């Protein structure tokens, strides 16, 4: 059996999400941004942040890309074809669960810029210090964590543990 150890409690996460909400409210004041959650990992982060910002006109949106199989990044990103015109001229904030190699965020940001967005920024719940394949930094980071495999609050291990309210370290991975 795999076991888990709590890294970030529900209240620690919620406090930080409210802080990020205040910063994003200031940054996007008077604008009509798209908050684009990378599914499924940013499911809770997106919905909690939407409720934490004091902005009247945020447009929630989601996109599905995948580069992971099990606990290993495959380095290939799927799901970026056919973005169409929905980002043209828009301020887009990409929300992801975790920045590790940077492959997901950099490919996605590039594709959305190419689709004509006026501005693309990134916000991640977690950032790991792992070696960056692409030189990318998120504009907003919830928590910097150690190089451990984490699950919960949207993060999964092969589809499991996503619904946990805390972020936990997965130990004894099987
Ligand atoms: P990157 O493309 O290597 O930056 O990885 C980003 C994606 O990898 C995230 O959106 C997650 O889906 C997945 N990922 C990276 N590290 C972890 C982890 O510790 N737990 C669960 N998923 C992870
Ligand atoms: Mg993911």
Short mmCIF file of N, CA and C and ligand atoms in Angstrom, two decimals:
data_model
loop_
_atom_site.label_atom_id
_atom_site.label_comp_id
_atom_site.label_asym_id
_atom_site.label_seq_id
_atom_site.Cartn_x
_atom_site.Cartn_y
_atom_site.Cartn_z
N UNK A 1 0.83 -1.22 0.00
CA UNK A 1 0.00 0.00 0.00
C UNK A 1 0.87 1.26 0.00
N UNK A 2 0.50 2.24 -0.83
CA UNK A 2 1.16 3.53 -0.76
C UNK A 2 0.63 4.28 0.46
N UNK A 3 1.49 5.08 1.10
CA UNK A 3 1.02 5.90 2.22
C UNK A 3 1.26 7.37 1.90
N UNK A 4 0.54 8.24 2.60
CA UNK A 4 0.69 9.68 2.35
C UNK A 4 0.96 10.42 3.65
N UNK A 5 1.66 11.55 3.52
CA UNK A 5 2.01 12.40 4.67
C UNK A 5 1.58 13.82 4.33
N UNK A 6 0.85 14.45 5.24
CA UNK A 6 0.35 15.80 4.94
C UNK A 6 1.49 16.81 4.85
N UNK A 7 1.53 17.54 3.73
CA UNK A 7 2.54 18.58 3.53
C UNK A 7 1.90 19.95 3.75
N UNK A 8 0.73 20.17 3.14
CA UNK A 8 0.02 21.45 3.27
C UNK A 8 -1.41 21.16 3.70
N UNK A 9 -1.79 21.69 4.84
CA UNK A 9 -3.15 21.44 5.35
C UNK A 9 -4.16 22.26 4.54
N UNK A 10 -5.42 21.89 4.74
CA UNK A 10 -6.51 22.59 4.06
C UNK A 10 -6.48 24.09 4.40
N UNK A 11 -6.26 24.43 5.67
CA UNK A 11 -6.31 25.85 6.05
C UNK A 11 -5.10 26.62 5.52
N UNK A 12 -3.95 25.97 5.49
CA UNK A 12 -2.75 26.62 4.92
C UNK A 12 -2.98 26.92 3.43
N UNK A 13 -3.56 25.97 2.72
CA UNK A 13 -3.85 26.17 1.29
C UNK A 13 -4.86 27.29 1.11
N UNK A 14 -5.93 27.26 1.89
CA UNK A 14 -6.99 28.26 1.71
C UNK A 14 -6.50 29.67 2.04
N UNK A 15 -5.64 29.80 3.05
CA UNK A 15 -5.09 31.11 3.41
C UNK A 15 -4.26 31.66 2.25
N UNK A 16 -3.44 30.81 1.68
CA UNK A 16 -2.57 31.24 0.56
C UNK A 16 -3.41 31.56 -0.68
N UNK A 17 -4.45 30.77 -0.94
CA UNK A 17 -5.31 31.03 -2.10
C UNK A 17 -6.00 32.40 -1.94
N UNK A 18 -6.40 32.73 -0.72
CA UNK A 18 -7.02 34.05 -0.51
C UNK A 18 -6.01 35.17 -0.76
N UNK A 19 -4.76 34.97 -0.34
CA UNK A 19 -3.70 35.96 -0.62
C UNK A 19 -3.51 36.13 -2.11
N UNK A 20 -3.40 35.01 -2.81
CA UNK A 20 -3.22 35.08 -4.27
C UNK A 20 -4.43 35.79 -4.90
N UNK A 21 -5.60 35.50 -4.38
CA UNK A 21 -6.82 36.14 -4.88
C UNK A 21 -6.74 37.65 -4.77
N UNK A 22 -6.19 38.13 -3.64
CA UNK A 22 -6.06 39.59 -3.47
C UNK A 22 -5.05 40.16 -4.47
N UNK A 23 -3.92 39.46 -4.65
CA UNK A 23 -2.90 39.95 -5.61
C UNK A 23 -3.45 39.96 -7.03
N UNK A 24 -4.18 38.90 -7.40
CA UNK A 24 -4.73 38.83 -8.76
C UNK A 24 -5.83 39.89 -8.95
N UNK A 25 -6.57 40.18 -7.90
CA UNK A 25 -7.61 41.20 -7.98
C UNK A 25 -7.00 42.56 -8.29
N UNK A 26 -5.87 42.85 -7.64
CA UNK A 26 -5.18 44.12 -7.91
C UNK A 26 -4.65 44.14 -9.33
N UNK A 27 -4.01 43.05 -9.71
CA UNK A 27 -3.38 43.00 -11.02
C UNK A 27 -4.39 43.13 -12.16
N UNK A 28 -5.52 42.47 -12.03
CA UNK A 28 -6.49 42.43 -13.12
C UNK A 28 -7.66 43.41 -12.93
N UNK A 29 -7.50 44.35 -12.00
CA UNK A 29 -8.58 45.32 -11.75
C UNK A 29 -8.95 46.03 -13.05
N UNK A 30 -10.24 46.10 -13.34
CA UNK A 30 -10.72 46.80 -14.53
C UNK A 30 -10.59 46.01 -15.82
N UNK A 31 -10.05 44.79 -15.71
CA UNK A 31 -9.88 43.97 -16.92
C UNK A 31 -10.89 42.82 -16.95
N UNK A 32 -10.88 42.10 -18.04
CA UNK A 32 -11.84 41.02 -18.27
C UNK A 32 -11.04 39.77 -18.64
N UNK A 33 -10.26 39.26 -17.65
CA UNK A 33 -9.32 38.17 -17.96
C UNK A 33 -10.00 36.80 -18.09
N UNK A 34 -9.29 35.90 -18.77
CA UNK A 34 -9.69 34.50 -18.79
C UNK A 34 -8.80 33.77 -17.78
N UNK A 35 -9.39 33.06 -16.84
CA UNK A 35 -8.63 32.19 -15.94
C UNK A 35 -8.73 30.79 -16.53
N UNK A 36 -7.61 30.33 -17.07
CA UNK A 36 -7.60 29.07 -17.81
C UNK A 36 -6.97 27.96 -16.96
N UNK A 37 -7.79 27.09 -16.44
CA UNK A 37 -7.30 26.01 -15.58
C UNK A 37 -6.88 24.80 -16.40
N UNK A 38 -5.68 24.29 -16.13
CA UNK A 38 -5.20 23.09 -16.81
C UNK A 38 -5.80 21.88 -16.07
N UNK A 39 -6.64 21.17 -16.79
CA UNK A 39 -7.35 20.03 -16.20
C UNK A 39 -6.51 18.76 -16.23
N UNK A 40 -6.75 17.85 -15.26
CA UNK A 40 -7.66 17.99 -14.15
C UNK A 40 -6.98 18.61 -12.92
N UNK A 41 -5.65 18.79 -13.00
CA UNK A 41 -4.90 19.17 -11.81
C UNK A 41 -5.31 20.48 -11.18
N UNK A 42 -5.76 21.45 -12.00
CA UNK A 42 -6.07 22.78 -11.46
C UNK A 42 -7.55 22.93 -11.12
N UNK A 43 -8.26 21.81 -11.06
CA UNK A 43 -9.70 21.83 -10.80
C UNK A 43 -10.06 22.63 -9.54
N UNK A 44 -9.47 22.29 -8.41
CA UNK A 44 -9.79 22.97 -7.15
C UNK A 44 -9.16 24.35 -7.09
N UNK A 45 -7.94 24.47 -7.59
CA UNK A 45 -7.21 25.75 -7.58
C UNK A 45 -8.02 26.79 -8.37
N UNK A 46 -8.51 26.40 -9.54
CA UNK A 46 -9.32 27.31 -10.37
C UNK A 46 -10.58 27.74 -9.64
N UNK A 47 -11.33 26.78 -9.13
CA UNK A 47 -12.62 27.14 -8.52
C UNK A 47 -12.43 27.92 -7.22
N UNK A 48 -11.40 27.58 -6.44
CA UNK A 48 -11.15 28.33 -5.20
C UNK A 48 -10.66 29.75 -5.51
N UNK A 49 -9.78 29.88 -6.52
CA UNK A 49 -9.29 31.22 -6.88
C UNK A 49 -10.41 32.10 -7.44
N UNK A 50 -11.30 31.50 -8.22
CA UNK A 50 -12.42 32.27 -8.77
C UNK A 50 -13.24 32.90 -7.65
N UNK A 51 -13.36 32.17 -6.54
CA UNK A 51 -14.13 32.68 -5.41
C UNK A 51 -13.31 33.60 -4.53
N UNK A 52 -11.97 33.59 -4.70
CA UNK A 52 -11.10 34.42 -3.86
C UNK A 52 -10.82 35.78 -4.48
N UNK A 53 -11.12 35.95 -5.78
CA UNK A 53 -10.84 37.25 -6.40
C UNK A 53 -12.05 38.16 -6.30
N UNK A 54 -11.74 39.45 -6.21
CA UNK A 54 -12.79 40.45 -6.13
C UNK A 54 -12.85 41.16 -7.49
N UNK A 55 -13.29 40.43 -8.48
CA UNK A 55 -13.35 40.93 -9.86
C UNK A 55 -14.71 40.52 -10.43
N UNK A 56 -15.34 41.43 -11.16
CA UNK A 56 -16.69 41.13 -11.65
C UNK A 56 -16.70 40.34 -12.95
N UNK A 57 -15.60 40.41 -13.68
CA UNK A 57 -15.65 39.86 -15.03
C UNK A 57 -14.52 38.90 -15.35
N UNK A 58 -14.37 37.87 -14.56
CA UNK A 58 -13.39 36.83 -14.88
C UNK A 58 -14.12 35.75 -15.65
N UNK A 59 -13.51 35.34 -16.74
CA UNK A 59 -14.12 34.26 -17.52
C UNK A 59 -13.38 32.97 -17.23
N UNK A 60 -14.02 32.01 -16.57
CA UNK A 60 -13.36 30.74 -16.30
C UNK A 60 -13.32 29.88 -17.55
N UNK A 61 -12.22 29.18 -17.73
CA UNK A 61 -12.12 28.28 -18.86
C UNK A 61 -11.19 27.14 -18.47
N UNK A 62 -11.25 26.05 -19.21
CA UNK A 62 -10.37 24.92 -18.90
C UNK A 62 -9.75 24.38 -20.18
N UNK A 63 -8.61 23.74 -20.01
CA UNK A 63 -7.95 23.10 -21.14
C UNK A 63 -7.34 21.80 -20.61
N UNK A 64 -7.30 20.82 -21.47
CA UNK A 64 -6.75 19.53 -21.03
C UNK A 64 -5.47 19.24 -21.81
N UNK A 65 -4.37 19.13 -21.11
CA UNK A 65 -3.13 18.70 -21.74
C UNK A 65 -2.54 17.62 -20.85
N UNK A 66 -1.70 16.80 -21.39
CA UNK A 66 -1.11 15.74 -20.57
C UNK A 66 0.31 15.46 -21.00
N UNK A 67 1.20 15.32 -20.02
CA UNK A 67 2.58 14.96 -20.34
C UNK A 67 3.06 13.88 -19.40
N UNK A 68 2.16 13.42 -18.53
CA UNK A 68 2.57 12.49 -17.48
C UNK A 68 2.00 11.10 -17.66
N UNK A 69 2.81 10.09 -17.36
CA UNK A 69 2.32 8.72 -17.24
C UNK A 69 2.86 8.21 -15.92
N UNK A 70 2.00 7.93 -14.96
CA UNK A 70 2.45 7.54 -13.63
C UNK A 70 3.15 8.70 -12.97
N UNK A 71 4.34 8.48 -12.44
CA UNK A 71 5.06 9.55 -11.75
C UNK A 71 6.18 10.13 -12.61
N UNK A 72 6.11 9.92 -13.90
CA UNK A 72 7.18 10.32 -14.80
C UNK A 72 6.67 11.20 -15.94
N UNK A 73 7.28 12.37 -16.13
CA UNK A 73 6.91 13.22 -17.26
C UNK A 73 7.41 12.58 -18.55
N UNK A 74 6.53 12.51 -19.55
CA UNK A 74 6.94 11.89 -20.82
C UNK A 74 7.61 12.90 -21.73
N UNK A 75 7.46 14.20 -21.40
CA UNK A 75 8.08 15.23 -22.21
C UNK A 75 7.32 15.58 -23.47
N UNK A 76 6.21 14.91 -23.72
CA UNK A 76 5.41 15.21 -24.90
C UNK A 76 4.05 15.74 -24.45
N UNK A 77 3.66 16.87 -25.02
CA UNK A 77 2.42 17.49 -24.61
C UNK A 77 1.34 17.30 -25.66
N UNK A 78 0.20 16.80 -25.24
CA UNK A 78 -0.92 16.60 -26.14
C UNK A 78 -2.03 17.58 -25.79
N UNK A 79 -2.84 17.95 -26.77
CA UNK A 79 -4.04 18.73 -26.49
C UNK A 79 -3.95 20.19 -26.87
N UNK A 80 -2.91 20.58 -27.64
CA UNK A 80 -2.75 21.99 -27.96
C UNK A 80 -3.25 22.37 -29.36
N UNK A 81 -3.83 21.42 -30.08
CA UNK A 81 -4.30 21.73 -31.43
C UNK A 81 -5.66 22.41 -31.39
N UNK A 82 -5.87 23.28 -32.35
CA UNK A 82 -7.20 23.87 -32.52
C UNK A 82 -7.67 24.77 -31.40
N UNK A 83 -6.81 25.70 -30.95
CA UNK A 83 -7.24 26.62 -29.90
C UNK A 83 -8.24 27.65 -30.42
N UNK A 84 -8.24 27.85 -31.74
CA UNK A 84 -9.23 28.74 -32.34
C UNK A 84 -9.04 30.19 -31.96
N UNK A 85 -10.14 30.94 -31.90
CA UNK A 85 -10.08 32.38 -31.72
C UNK A 85 -10.43 32.84 -30.31
N UNK A 86 -10.67 31.90 -29.43
CA UNK A 86 -11.22 32.28 -28.12
C UNK A 86 -10.25 33.09 -27.26
N UNK A 87 -8.94 33.08 -27.59
CA UNK A 87 -7.98 33.83 -26.79
C UNK A 87 -7.53 35.13 -27.45
N UNK A 88 -8.00 35.37 -28.67
CA UNK A 88 -7.54 36.54 -29.43
C UNK A 88 -7.82 37.85 -28.68
N UNK A 89 -6.74 38.62 -28.45
CA UNK A 89 -6.88 39.93 -27.79
C UNK A 89 -7.14 39.88 -26.30
N UNK A 90 -7.12 38.68 -25.71
CA UNK A 90 -7.52 38.55 -24.30
C UNK A 90 -6.32 38.50 -23.35
N UNK A 91 -6.59 38.87 -22.09
CA UNK A 91 -5.62 38.68 -21.01
C UNK A 91 -5.90 37.30 -20.43
N UNK A 92 -4.89 36.42 -20.54
CA UNK A 92 -5.10 35.04 -20.11
C UNK A 92 -4.19 34.70 -18.94
N UNK A 93 -4.77 34.18 -17.88
CA UNK A 93 -3.98 33.68 -16.74
C UNK A 93 -4.10 32.16 -16.75
N UNK A 94 -2.97 31.49 -17.01
CA UNK A 94 -2.96 30.03 -16.99
C UNK A 94 -2.75 29.56 -15.55
N UNK A 95 -3.61 28.67 -15.10
CA UNK A 95 -3.52 28.13 -13.74
C UNK A 95 -3.16 26.66 -13.82
N UNK A 96 -2.09 26.28 -13.14
CA UNK A 96 -1.75 24.86 -13.12
C UNK A 96 -1.46 24.42 -11.70
N UNK A 97 -1.51 23.12 -11.50
CA UNK A 97 -1.30 22.61 -10.15
C UNK A 97 0.16 22.74 -9.74
N UNK A 98 1.08 22.38 -10.64
CA UNK A 98 2.49 22.33 -10.23
C UNK A 98 3.42 22.59 -11.41
N UNK A 99 4.47 23.34 -11.14
CA UNK A 99 5.50 23.60 -12.14
C UNK A 99 6.70 22.72 -11.79
N UNK A 100 7.02 21.81 -12.69
CA UNK A 100 8.17 20.95 -12.43
C UNK A 100 9.22 21.14 -13.51
N UNK A 101 9.07 20.47 -14.64
CA UNK A 101 10.04 20.70 -15.72
C UNK A 101 9.75 22.01 -16.44
N UNK A 102 8.49 22.46 -16.39
CA UNK A 102 8.11 23.67 -17.09
C UNK A 102 7.59 23.40 -18.49
N UNK A 103 7.63 22.14 -18.90
CA UNK A 103 7.20 21.78 -20.25
C UNK A 103 5.73 22.16 -20.48
N UNK A 104 4.88 21.80 -19.53
CA UNK A 104 3.45 22.07 -19.68
C UNK A 104 3.19 23.57 -19.83
N UNK A 105 3.69 24.36 -18.86
CA UNK A 105 3.39 25.79 -18.87
C UNK A 105 4.00 26.51 -20.06
N UNK A 106 5.24 26.18 -20.40
CA UNK A 106 5.88 26.92 -21.50
C UNK A 106 5.21 26.60 -22.83
N UNK A 107 4.87 25.33 -23.05
CA UNK A 107 4.21 24.97 -24.32
C UNK A 107 2.83 25.61 -24.41
N UNK A 108 2.13 25.59 -23.31
CA UNK A 108 0.78 26.14 -23.30
C UNK A 108 0.80 27.67 -23.47
N UNK A 109 1.70 28.34 -22.75
CA UNK A 109 1.80 29.80 -22.86
C UNK A 109 2.14 30.19 -24.30
N UNK A 110 3.05 29.43 -24.91
CA UNK A 110 3.45 29.72 -26.29
C UNK A 110 2.27 29.55 -27.24
N UNK A 111 1.52 28.47 -27.06
CA UNK A 111 0.38 28.20 -27.94
C UNK A 111 -0.70 29.28 -27.81
N UNK A 112 -0.89 29.78 -26.61
CA UNK A 112 -1.94 30.78 -26.39
C UNK A 112 -1.50 32.15 -26.92
N UNK A 113 -0.20 32.44 -26.79
CA UNK A 113 0.31 33.68 -27.41
C UNK A 113 0.13 33.60 -28.93
N UNK A 114 0.44 32.43 -29.48
CA UNK A 114 0.31 32.22 -30.92
C UNK A 114 -1.14 32.36 -31.37
N UNK A 115 -2.06 32.03 -30.47
CA UNK A 115 -3.49 32.15 -30.78
C UNK A 115 -3.98 33.58 -30.63
N UNK A 116 -3.05 34.52 -30.40
CA UNK A 116 -3.40 35.95 -30.45
C UNK A 116 -3.74 36.61 -29.14
N UNK A 117 -3.42 35.97 -28.01
CA UNK A 117 -3.72 36.60 -26.72
C UNK A 117 -2.94 37.90 -26.57
N UNK A 118 -3.55 38.89 -25.90
CA UNK A 118 -2.87 40.18 -25.68
C UNK A 118 -1.82 40.04 -24.60
N UNK A 119 -2.07 39.16 -23.64
CA UNK A 119 -1.17 38.99 -22.51
C UNK A 119 -1.38 37.60 -21.91
N UNK A 120 -0.27 36.92 -21.61
CA UNK A 120 -0.38 35.59 -21.00
C UNK A 120 0.45 35.57 -19.73
N UNK A 121 -0.17 35.25 -18.60
CA UNK A 121 0.55 35.10 -17.35
C UNK A 121 0.26 33.73 -16.77
N UNK A 122 1.10 33.33 -15.81
CA UNK A 122 0.96 31.98 -15.26
C UNK A 122 0.92 32.01 -13.74
N UNK A 123 0.13 31.13 -13.19
CA UNK A 123 0.01 31.02 -11.74
C UNK A 123 -0.07 29.54 -11.39
N UNK A 124 0.82 29.09 -10.51
CA UNK A 124 0.80 27.67 -10.12
C UNK A 124 0.63 27.56 -8.61
N UNK A 125 -0.04 26.51 -8.19
CA UNK A 125 -0.18 26.28 -6.76
C UNK A 125 1.18 25.93 -6.15
N UNK A 126 1.91 25.04 -6.85
CA UNK A 126 3.18 24.54 -6.32
C UNK A 126 4.30 24.68 -7.33
N UNK A 127 5.51 24.88 -6.81
CA UNK A 127 6.69 24.84 -7.67
C UNK A 127 7.75 23.96 -7.03
N UNK A 128 8.27 23.03 -7.83
CA UNK A 128 9.34 22.14 -7.37
C UNK A 128 10.67 22.64 -7.90
N UNK A 129 11.77 22.42 -7.17
CA UNK A 129 13.07 22.91 -7.62
C UNK A 129 13.73 22.01 -8.66
N UNK A 130 12.99 21.05 -9.23
CA UNK A 130 13.58 20.12 -10.19
C UNK A 130 14.17 20.86 -11.39
N UNK A 131 15.12 20.19 -12.06
CA UNK A 131 15.79 20.82 -13.19
C UNK A 131 14.78 21.27 -14.24
N UNK A 132 14.88 22.52 -14.64
CA UNK A 132 13.98 23.05 -15.65
C UNK A 132 14.44 22.64 -17.05
N UNK A 133 13.57 22.02 -17.80
CA UNK A 133 13.86 21.70 -19.19
C UNK A 133 13.75 22.98 -20.02
N UNK A 134 12.71 23.77 -19.70
CA UNK A 134 12.53 25.07 -20.36
C UNK A 134 12.72 26.15 -19.30
N UNK A 135 13.36 27.26 -19.66
CA UNK A 135 13.51 28.33 -18.69
C UNK A 135 12.18 29.06 -18.49
N UNK A 136 11.43 28.65 -17.52
CA UNK A 136 10.15 29.31 -17.27
C UNK A 136 9.93 29.50 -15.78
N UNK A 137 9.43 30.65 -15.42
CA UNK A 137 9.04 30.91 -14.04
C UNK A 137 7.59 31.33 -14.05
N UNK A 138 6.84 30.88 -13.08
CA UNK A 138 5.44 31.29 -12.99
C UNK A 138 5.38 32.71 -12.43
N UNK A 139 4.40 33.48 -12.86
CA UNK A 139 4.25 34.85 -12.37
C UNK A 139 3.76 34.87 -10.93
N UNK A 140 2.95 33.88 -10.56
CA UNK A 140 2.51 33.73 -9.16
C UNK A 140 2.70 32.27 -8.76
N UNK A 141 3.27 32.07 -7.56
CA UNK A 141 3.49 30.72 -7.05
C UNK A 141 2.87 30.63 -5.65
N UNK A 142 2.05 29.60 -5.44
CA UNK A 142 1.45 29.41 -4.12
C UNK A 142 2.48 28.99 -3.09
N UNK A 143 3.15 27.88 -3.36
CA UNK A 143 4.14 27.33 -2.43
C UNK A 143 5.32 26.73 -3.19
N UNK A 144 6.53 26.99 -2.68
CA UNK A 144 7.72 26.29 -3.18
C UNK A 144 7.89 25.05 -2.33
N UNK A 145 7.97 23.89 -2.95
CA UNK A 145 8.09 22.65 -2.18
C UNK A 145 9.36 21.90 -2.58
N UNK A 146 9.71 20.90 -1.76
CA UNK A 146 10.89 20.08 -2.05
C UNK A 146 10.56 19.13 -3.22
N UNK A 147 11.59 18.50 -3.73
CA UNK A 147 11.42 17.61 -4.88
C UNK A 147 10.87 16.26 -4.45
N UNK A 148 9.58 16.25 -4.12
CA UNK A 148 8.91 15.01 -3.72
C UNK A 148 7.64 14.89 -4.55
N UNK A 149 7.14 13.69 -4.73
CA UNK A 149 5.91 13.52 -5.49
C UNK A 149 4.72 13.75 -4.57
N UNK A 150 3.89 14.73 -4.94
CA UNK A 150 2.77 15.10 -4.08
C UNK A 150 1.43 14.81 -4.75
N UNK A 151 0.43 14.60 -3.92
CA UNK A 151 -0.93 14.33 -4.41
C UNK A 151 -1.92 15.13 -3.57
N UNK A 152 -3.14 15.24 -4.09
CA UNK A 152 -4.20 15.91 -3.37
C UNK A 152 -4.44 17.32 -3.87
N UNK A 153 -5.59 17.90 -3.51
CA UNK A 153 -6.00 19.24 -3.96
C UNK A 153 -5.81 19.34 -5.48
N UNK A 154 -6.23 18.30 -6.18
CA UNK A 154 -6.17 18.31 -7.64
C UNK A 154 -5.06 17.46 -8.22
N UNK A 155 -3.99 17.27 -7.44
CA UNK A 155 -2.86 16.49 -7.97
C UNK A 155 -3.12 15.00 -7.81
N UNK A 156 -2.77 14.24 -8.83
CA UNK A 156 -3.08 12.82 -8.80
C UNK A 156 -1.85 11.95 -8.98
N UNK A 157 -2.02 10.68 -8.66
CA UNK A 157 -1.07 9.65 -9.05
C UNK A 157 -1.90 8.62 -9.80
N UNK A 158 -1.75 8.59 -11.13
CA UNK A 158 -2.57 7.71 -11.97
C UNK A 158 -4.07 7.83 -11.68
N UNK A 159 -4.53 9.07 -11.55
CA UNK A 159 -5.96 9.31 -11.36
C UNK A 159 -6.45 9.18 -9.93
N UNK A 160 -5.57 8.84 -9.00
CA UNK A 160 -6.00 8.67 -7.61
C UNK A 160 -5.57 9.87 -6.76
N UNK A 161 -6.22 10.05 -5.64
CA UNK A 161 -5.89 11.04 -4.61
C UNK A 161 -6.26 12.48 -4.96
N UNK A 162 -6.82 12.73 -6.14
CA UNK A 162 -7.11 14.10 -6.56
C UNK A 162 -8.03 14.85 -5.61
N UNK A 163 -8.96 14.13 -5.01
CA UNK A 163 -10.00 14.76 -4.22
C UNK A 163 -9.57 15.11 -2.80
N UNK A 164 -8.37 14.75 -2.39
CA UNK A 164 -7.92 15.08 -1.02
C UNK A 164 -7.93 16.59 -0.81
N UNK A 165 -8.32 17.02 0.39
CA UNK A 165 -8.38 18.47 0.66
C UNK A 165 -7.01 19.05 0.97
N UNK A 166 -6.06 18.16 1.34
CA UNK A 166 -4.70 18.63 1.64
C UNK A 166 -3.78 18.23 0.49
N UNK A 167 -2.57 18.84 0.49
CA UNK A 167 -1.51 18.33 -0.38
C UNK A 167 -0.68 17.38 0.47
N UNK A 168 -0.51 16.17 -0.02
CA UNK A 168 0.25 15.17 0.74
C UNK A 168 1.39 14.61 -0.10
N UNK A 169 2.45 14.20 0.58
CA UNK A 169 3.57 13.54 -0.09
C UNK A 169 3.22 12.07 -0.22
N UNK A 170 3.41 11.53 -1.43
CA UNK A 170 3.15 10.11 -1.66
C UNK A 170 4.42 9.34 -1.31
N UNK A 171 4.30 8.45 -0.36
CA UNK A 171 5.45 7.66 0.06
C UNK A 171 5.24 6.21 -0.35
N UNK A 172 6.29 5.45 -0.43
CA UNK A 172 6.21 4.03 -0.82
C UNK A 172 5.42 3.85 -2.11
N UNK A 173 5.75 4.61 -3.13
CA UNK A 173 5.01 4.52 -4.39
C UNK A 173 5.10 3.10 -4.95
N UNK A 174 3.95 2.53 -5.28
CA UNK A 174 3.97 1.18 -5.86
C UNK A 174 3.35 1.19 -7.23
P1 LIG B 1 5.93 19.84 -15.94
O1 LIG B 1 5.35 19.88 -17.32
O2 LIG B 1 7.07 18.88 -15.79
O3 LIG B 1 6.24 21.21 -15.34
O4 LIG B 1 4.87 19.14 -15.01
C1 LIG B 1 3.65 19.68 -14.81
C2 LIG B 1 2.62 18.59 -14.67
O5 LIG B 1 3.17 17.38 -14.19
C3 LIG B 1 1.60 19.00 -13.63
O6 LIG B 1 0.53 19.66 -14.22
C4 LIG B 1 1.21 17.68 -13.01
O7 LIG B 1 0.13 17.13 -13.71
C5 LIG B 1 2.39 16.78 -13.19
N1 LIG B 1 3.20 16.67 -11.96
C6 LIG B 1 4.45 17.12 -11.74
N2 LIG B 1 4.86 16.86 -10.50
C7 LIG B 1 3.84 16.22 -9.89
C8 LIG B 1 3.65 15.70 -8.56
O8 LIG B 1 4.50 15.78 -7.64
N3 LIG B 1 2.45 15.12 -8.32
C9 LIG B 1 1.47 15.02 -9.26
N4 LIG B 1 1.59 15.51 -10.51
C10 LIG B 1 2.77 16.09 -10.82
MG1 LIG B 2 -1.53 17.57 -14.54
#
